[in-house]
């Protein structure tokens, strides 16, 4: 391939050669990039030596970038489009989660390589994406492993990533450590006051409410389910937010109204959740709403809704959804992921 003296094919995704080319485009020349790095380091290294190091760096393909790869990333970061792509894959509420699981895993394998994976922020989002994928496959231990690898980086990560990680940890703890779940959710609340994109804030808030409501919708520690308290929580989600948040709101209210003895209201809200999820292209959320409708209405309509929900789960090759939909209608299910 042109520009590859070794004769090897160009790597898929983004390579160190692409990265150095981007730096040159940003600064005008390789010498200008080296001059900038030298100045940032107080001229501990001369410009000519740094320029030679950058020339070596661009031959690294997608291997470890070494000292100068790390220094360049610390100084200049990644192109915004790449950071955004990693953020998109790491957000559970993005449509990345609505891809068939094998395709989502293929995309991760493509992008979880240097230099993208060596940028600390992108590294965090890629690990979160891996955690979501393995949890869709019902592998909780692997999910814990992916979260553990980024825990030391979260203090300096963007608020969106910190909330995402805490929500995922709360989900993992929800089976057997209710006290820990409550503590993690308490830790999240003040993070909503920090700067973050409006769409992310709305979706993360809806997911946080959903996990808070889950605590009210099950029996634990001698407490009985309190669907009225869960309803009050779901009504805190704005009605005019992103499609994902509106679907979460409607689906949560559907369950709460049904459990309080208002099945017709619950069914109408479940149908509303289906519409919102469909409008946003959120197929997993649509499948959950269809399953909720099936639980509420029963009969022929319920059987058809459950069939459609299971068809989506099978198309997405999503083991967690499939297992959820196979539970008996009397099971309370699970909020969060």
PDB file of C-alpha atoms in Angstrom, residues 17-171:
ATOM      1  CA  UNK A  17       0.304   6.925  10.630  1.00  0.00           C
ATOM      2  CA  UNK A  18      -3.196   8.426  10.431  1.00  0.00           C
ATOM      3  CA  UNK A  19      -2.603  10.134  13.752  1.00  0.00           C
ATOM      4  CA  UNK A  20       0.702  11.718  12.757  1.00  0.00           C
ATOM      5  CA  UNK A  21      -0.846  12.805   9.436  1.00  0.00           C
ATOM      6  CA  UNK A  22      -3.641  14.496  11.399  1.00  0.00           C
ATOM      7  CA  UNK A  23      -1.115  16.290  13.604  1.00  0.00           C
ATOM      8  CA  UNK A  24       0.758  17.513  10.532  1.00  0.00           C
ATOM      9  CA  UNK A  25      -2.495  18.743   8.991  1.00  0.00           C
ATOM     10  CA  UNK A  26      -3.304  20.602  12.213  1.00  0.00           C
ATOM     11  CA  UNK A  27       0.114  22.226  12.659  1.00  0.00           C
ATOM     12  CA  UNK A  28       1.419  22.587   9.114  1.00  0.00           C
ATOM     13  CA  UNK A  29       4.453  20.294   9.209  1.00  0.00           C
ATOM     14  CA  UNK A  30       6.084  17.510  11.181  1.00  0.00           C
ATOM     15  CA  UNK A  31       8.713  19.969  12.365  1.00  0.00           C
ATOM     16  CA  UNK A  32       5.981  22.246  13.744  1.00  0.00           C
ATOM     17  CA  UNK A  33       4.484  19.316  15.666  1.00  0.00           C
ATOM     18  CA  UNK A  34       7.918  18.460  17.071  1.00  0.00           C
ATOM     19  CA  UNK A  35       8.501  22.114  18.004  1.00  0.00           C
ATOM     20  CA  UNK A  36       5.199  22.196  19.867  1.00  0.00           C
ATOM     21  CA  UNK A  37       6.019  19.003  21.780  1.00  0.00           C
ATOM     22  CA  UNK A  38       9.488  20.294  22.614  1.00  0.00           C
ATOM     23  CA  UNK A  39       8.084  23.558  23.978  1.00  0.00           C
ATOM     24  CA  UNK A  40       5.503  21.724  26.106  1.00  0.00           C
ATOM     25  CA  UNK A  41       8.334  19.695  27.648  1.00  0.00           C
ATOM     26  CA  UNK A  42      10.528  22.720  28.303  1.00  0.00           C
ATOM     27  CA  UNK A  43      12.892  21.683  25.505  1.00  0.00           C
ATOM     28  CA  UNK A  44      14.157  18.669  27.455  1.00  0.00           C
ATOM     29  CA  UNK A  45      14.465  17.011  24.033  1.00  0.00           C
ATOM     30  CA  UNK A  46      15.620  18.798  20.897  1.00  0.00           C
ATOM     31  CA  UNK A  47      13.229  19.275  17.983  1.00  0.00           C
ATOM     32  CA  UNK A  48      15.225  17.068  15.622  1.00  0.00           C
ATOM     33  CA  UNK A  49      15.128  14.114  18.029  1.00  0.00           C
ATOM     34  CA  UNK A  50      11.372  14.500  18.518  1.00  0.00           C
ATOM     35  CA  UNK A  51      10.825  14.697  14.777  1.00  0.00           C
ATOM     36  CA  UNK A  52      12.707  11.418  14.340  1.00  0.00           C
ATOM     37  CA  UNK A  53      10.587   9.864  17.087  1.00  0.00           C
ATOM     38  CA  UNK A  54       7.411  10.958  15.316  1.00  0.00           C
ATOM     39  CA  UNK A  55       8.634   9.440  12.067  1.00  0.00           C
ATOM     40  CA  UNK A  56       9.168   6.158  13.893  1.00  0.00           C
ATOM     41  CA  UNK A  57       5.759   6.498  15.553  1.00  0.00           C
ATOM     42  CA  UNK A  58       3.917   6.612  12.275  1.00  0.00           C
ATOM     43  CA  UNK A  59       5.324   3.180  11.351  1.00  0.00           C
ATOM     44  CA  UNK A  60       3.817   1.578  14.473  1.00  0.00           C
ATOM     45  CA  UNK A  61       0.513   0.708  12.807  1.00  0.00           C
ATOM     46  CA  UNK A  62      -1.843  -0.120  15.677  1.00  0.00           C
ATOM     47  CA  UNK A  63       0.773  -1.357  18.117  1.00  0.00           C
ATOM     48  CA  UNK A  64       1.690   0.284  21.416  1.00  0.00           C
ATOM     49  CA  UNK A  65       2.788   3.853  20.690  1.00  0.00           C
ATOM     50  CA  UNK A  66       5.434   3.857  23.397  1.00  0.00           C
ATOM     51  CA  UNK A  67       6.709   6.986  25.119  1.00  0.00           C
ATOM     52  CA  UNK A  68       6.196   9.404  22.251  1.00  0.00           C
ATOM     53  CA  UNK A  69       2.775   8.060  21.404  1.00  0.00           C
ATOM     54  CA  UNK A  70       1.692   8.715  24.991  1.00  0.00           C
ATOM     55  CA  UNK A  71       3.287  12.166  24.975  1.00  0.00           C
ATOM     56  CA  UNK A  72       1.614  13.132  21.709  1.00  0.00           C
ATOM     57  CA  UNK A  73      -1.791  11.972  22.937  1.00  0.00           C
ATOM     58  CA  UNK A  74      -1.346  13.869  26.211  1.00  0.00           C
ATOM     59  CA  UNK A  75      -0.406  17.012  24.300  1.00  0.00           C
ATOM     60  CA  UNK A  76      -2.871  16.928  21.408  1.00  0.00           C
ATOM     61  CA  UNK A  77      -5.527  14.329  22.191  1.00  0.00           C
ATOM     62  CA  UNK A  78      -7.385  12.513  19.410  1.00  0.00           C
ATOM     63  CA  UNK A  79      -9.450  14.006  16.598  1.00  0.00           C
ATOM     64  CA  UNK A  80     -12.862  14.935  17.997  1.00  0.00           C
ATOM     65  CA  UNK A  81     -14.613  12.516  15.636  1.00  0.00           C
ATOM     66  CA  UNK A  82     -12.735   9.563  17.142  1.00  0.00           C
ATOM     67  CA  UNK A  83     -13.392  10.576  20.726  1.00  0.00           C
ATOM     68  CA  UNK A  84     -17.062  10.983  19.825  1.00  0.00           C
ATOM     69  CA  UNK A  85     -17.136   7.524  18.227  1.00  0.00           C
ATOM     70  CA  UNK A  86     -15.711   5.951  21.366  1.00  0.00           C
ATOM     71  CA  UNK A  87     -18.179   7.899  23.502  1.00  0.00           C
ATOM     72  CA  UNK A  88     -21.047   6.690  21.301  1.00  0.00           C
ATOM     73  CA  UNK A  89     -20.002   3.071  21.716  1.00  0.00           C
ATOM     74  CA  UNK A  90     -19.635   3.492  25.482  1.00  0.00           C
ATOM     75  CA  UNK A  91     -23.111   4.969  26.043  1.00  0.00           C
ATOM     76  CA  UNK A  92     -25.767   2.346  26.786  1.00  0.00           C
ATOM     77  CA  UNK A  93     -28.483   4.747  25.640  1.00  0.00           C
ATOM     78  CA  UNK A  94     -26.915   5.206  22.189  1.00  0.00           C
ATOM     79  CA  UNK A  95     -27.980   3.146  19.203  1.00  0.00           C
ATOM     80  CA  UNK A  96     -24.728   1.187  19.440  1.00  0.00           C
ATOM     81  CA  UNK A  97     -26.587  -0.989  21.941  1.00  0.00           C
ATOM     82  CA  UNK A  98     -29.302  -1.600  19.343  1.00  0.00           C
ATOM     83  CA  UNK A  99     -26.879  -3.238  16.924  1.00  0.00           C
ATOM     84  CA  UNK A 100     -26.840  -7.032  16.737  1.00  0.00           C
ATOM     85  CA  UNK A 101     -24.408  -8.117  19.430  1.00  0.00           C
ATOM     86  CA  UNK A 102     -21.830  -9.734  17.090  1.00  0.00           C
ATOM     87  CA  UNK A 103     -21.708  -6.564  14.972  1.00  0.00           C
ATOM     88  CA  UNK A 104     -21.237  -4.397  18.070  1.00  0.00           C
ATOM     89  CA  UNK A 105     -18.380  -6.656  19.174  1.00  0.00           C
ATOM     90  CA  UNK A 106     -16.775  -6.463  15.725  1.00  0.00           C
ATOM     91  CA  UNK A 107     -16.840  -2.659  15.873  1.00  0.00           C
ATOM     92  CA  UNK A 108     -15.208  -2.743  19.290  1.00  0.00           C
ATOM     93  CA  UNK A 109     -12.453  -5.024  18.050  1.00  0.00           C
ATOM     94  CA  UNK A 110     -11.849  -2.578  15.210  1.00  0.00           C
ATOM     95  CA  UNK A 111     -11.550   0.526  17.389  1.00  0.00           C
ATOM     96  CA  UNK A 112     -10.163  -0.828  20.666  1.00  0.00           C
ATOM     97  CA  UNK A 113      -6.587  -0.575  19.357  1.00  0.00           C
ATOM     98  CA  UNK A 114      -3.821   2.024  19.593  1.00  0.00           C
ATOM     99  CA  UNK A 115      -3.792   4.930  19.154  1.00  0.00           C
ATOM    100  CA  UNK A 116      -7.509   5.222  19.971  1.00  0.00           C
ATOM    101  CA  UNK A 117      -7.348   2.862  22.949  1.00  0.00           C
ATOM    102  CA  UNK A 118      -4.292   4.650  24.392  1.00  0.00           C
ATOM    103  CA  UNK A 119      -6.171   7.922  24.817  1.00  0.00           C
ATOM    104  CA  UNK A 120      -7.433   7.796  28.450  1.00  0.00           C
ATOM    105  CA  UNK A 121     -10.924   9.140  27.728  1.00  0.00           C
ATOM    106  CA  UNK A 122     -11.470   6.857  24.749  1.00  0.00           C
ATOM    107  CA  UNK A 123     -10.059   3.938  26.752  1.00  0.00           C
ATOM    108  CA  UNK A 124     -12.748   4.488  29.401  1.00  0.00           C
ATOM    109  CA  UNK A 125     -15.584   4.629  26.866  1.00  0.00           C
ATOM    110  CA  UNK A 126     -14.314   1.536  25.030  1.00  0.00           C
ATOM    111  CA  UNK A 127     -14.181  -0.423  28.293  1.00  0.00           C
ATOM    112  CA  UNK A 128     -17.745   0.672  29.050  1.00  0.00           C
ATOM    113  CA  UNK A 129     -18.787  -0.552  25.599  1.00  0.00           C
ATOM    114  CA  UNK A 130     -17.156  -3.911  26.291  1.00  0.00           C
ATOM    115  CA  UNK A 131     -18.987  -4.102  29.626  1.00  0.00           C
ATOM    116  CA  UNK A 132     -22.333  -3.472  27.956  1.00  0.00           C
ATOM    117  CA  UNK A 133     -21.655  -6.115  25.312  1.00  0.00           C
ATOM    118  CA  UNK A 134     -20.704  -8.856  27.770  1.00  0.00           C
ATOM    119  CA  UNK A 135     -23.695  -7.999  29.953  1.00  0.00           C
ATOM    120  CA  UNK A 136     -25.952  -8.373  26.914  1.00  0.00           C
ATOM    121  CA  UNK A 137     -24.458 -11.864  26.745  1.00  0.00           C
ATOM    122  CA  UNK A 138     -25.305 -12.359  30.445  1.00  0.00           C
ATOM    123  CA  UNK A 139     -21.644 -12.540  31.532  1.00  0.00           C
ATOM    124  CA  UNK A 140     -21.522 -10.483  34.717  1.00  0.00           C
ATOM    125  CA  UNK A 141     -18.029 -11.515  35.743  1.00  0.00           C
ATOM    126  CA  UNK A 142     -16.602 -10.212  32.469  1.00  0.00           C
ATOM    127  CA  UNK A 143     -18.563  -6.993  33.028  1.00  0.00           C
ATOM    128  CA  UNK A 144     -16.888  -6.554  36.402  1.00  0.00           C
ATOM    129  CA  UNK A 145     -13.486  -7.132  34.812  1.00  0.00           C
ATOM    130  CA  UNK A 146     -14.005  -4.395  32.223  1.00  0.00           C
ATOM    131  CA  UNK A 147     -15.151  -1.937  34.888  1.00  0.00           C
ATOM    132  CA  UNK A 148     -12.199  -2.776  37.128  1.00  0.00           C
ATOM    133  CA  UNK A 149      -9.716  -1.913  34.386  1.00  0.00           C
ATOM    134  CA  UNK A 150     -10.968   1.684  34.161  1.00  0.00           C
ATOM    135  CA  UNK A 151     -11.755   2.396  37.794  1.00  0.00           C
ATOM    136  CA  UNK A 152      -8.414   4.215  38.387  1.00  0.00           C
ATOM    137  CA  UNK A 153      -9.142   6.492  35.399  1.00  0.00           C
ATOM    138  CA  UNK A 154     -12.666   7.573  36.343  1.00  0.00           C
ATOM    139  CA  UNK A 155     -11.612  10.466  38.577  1.00  0.00           C
ATOM    140  CA  UNK A 156     -10.409  12.375  35.508  1.00  0.00           C
ATOM    141  CA  UNK A 157     -12.993  11.003  33.073  1.00  0.00           C
ATOM    142  CA  UNK A 158     -15.854  13.140  31.713  1.00  0.00           C
ATOM    143  CA  UNK A 159     -18.987  13.201  33.918  1.00  0.00           C
ATOM    144  CA  UNK A 160     -20.880  11.192  31.289  1.00  0.00           C
ATOM    145  CA  UNK A 161     -18.397   8.328  31.612  1.00  0.00           C
ATOM    146  CA  UNK A 162     -18.464   8.471  35.400  1.00  0.00           C
ATOM    147  CA  UNK A 163     -22.256   8.239  35.508  1.00  0.00           C
ATOM    148  CA  UNK A 164     -22.216   5.449  32.924  1.00  0.00           C
ATOM    149  CA  UNK A 165     -19.733   3.430  34.977  1.00  0.00           C
ATOM    150  CA  UNK A 166     -21.659   3.915  38.226  1.00  0.00           C
ATOM    151  CA  UNK A 167     -24.967   2.913  36.601  1.00  0.00           C
ATOM    152  CA  UNK A 168     -23.344  -0.237  35.252  1.00  0.00           C
ATOM    153  CA  UNK A 169     -21.838  -1.047  38.657  1.00  0.00           C
ATOM    154  CA  UNK A 170     -25.255  -0.547  40.257  1.00  0.00           C
ATOM    155  CA  UNK A 171     -26.789  -2.933  37.743  1.00  0.00           C
TER     156      UNK A 171
END
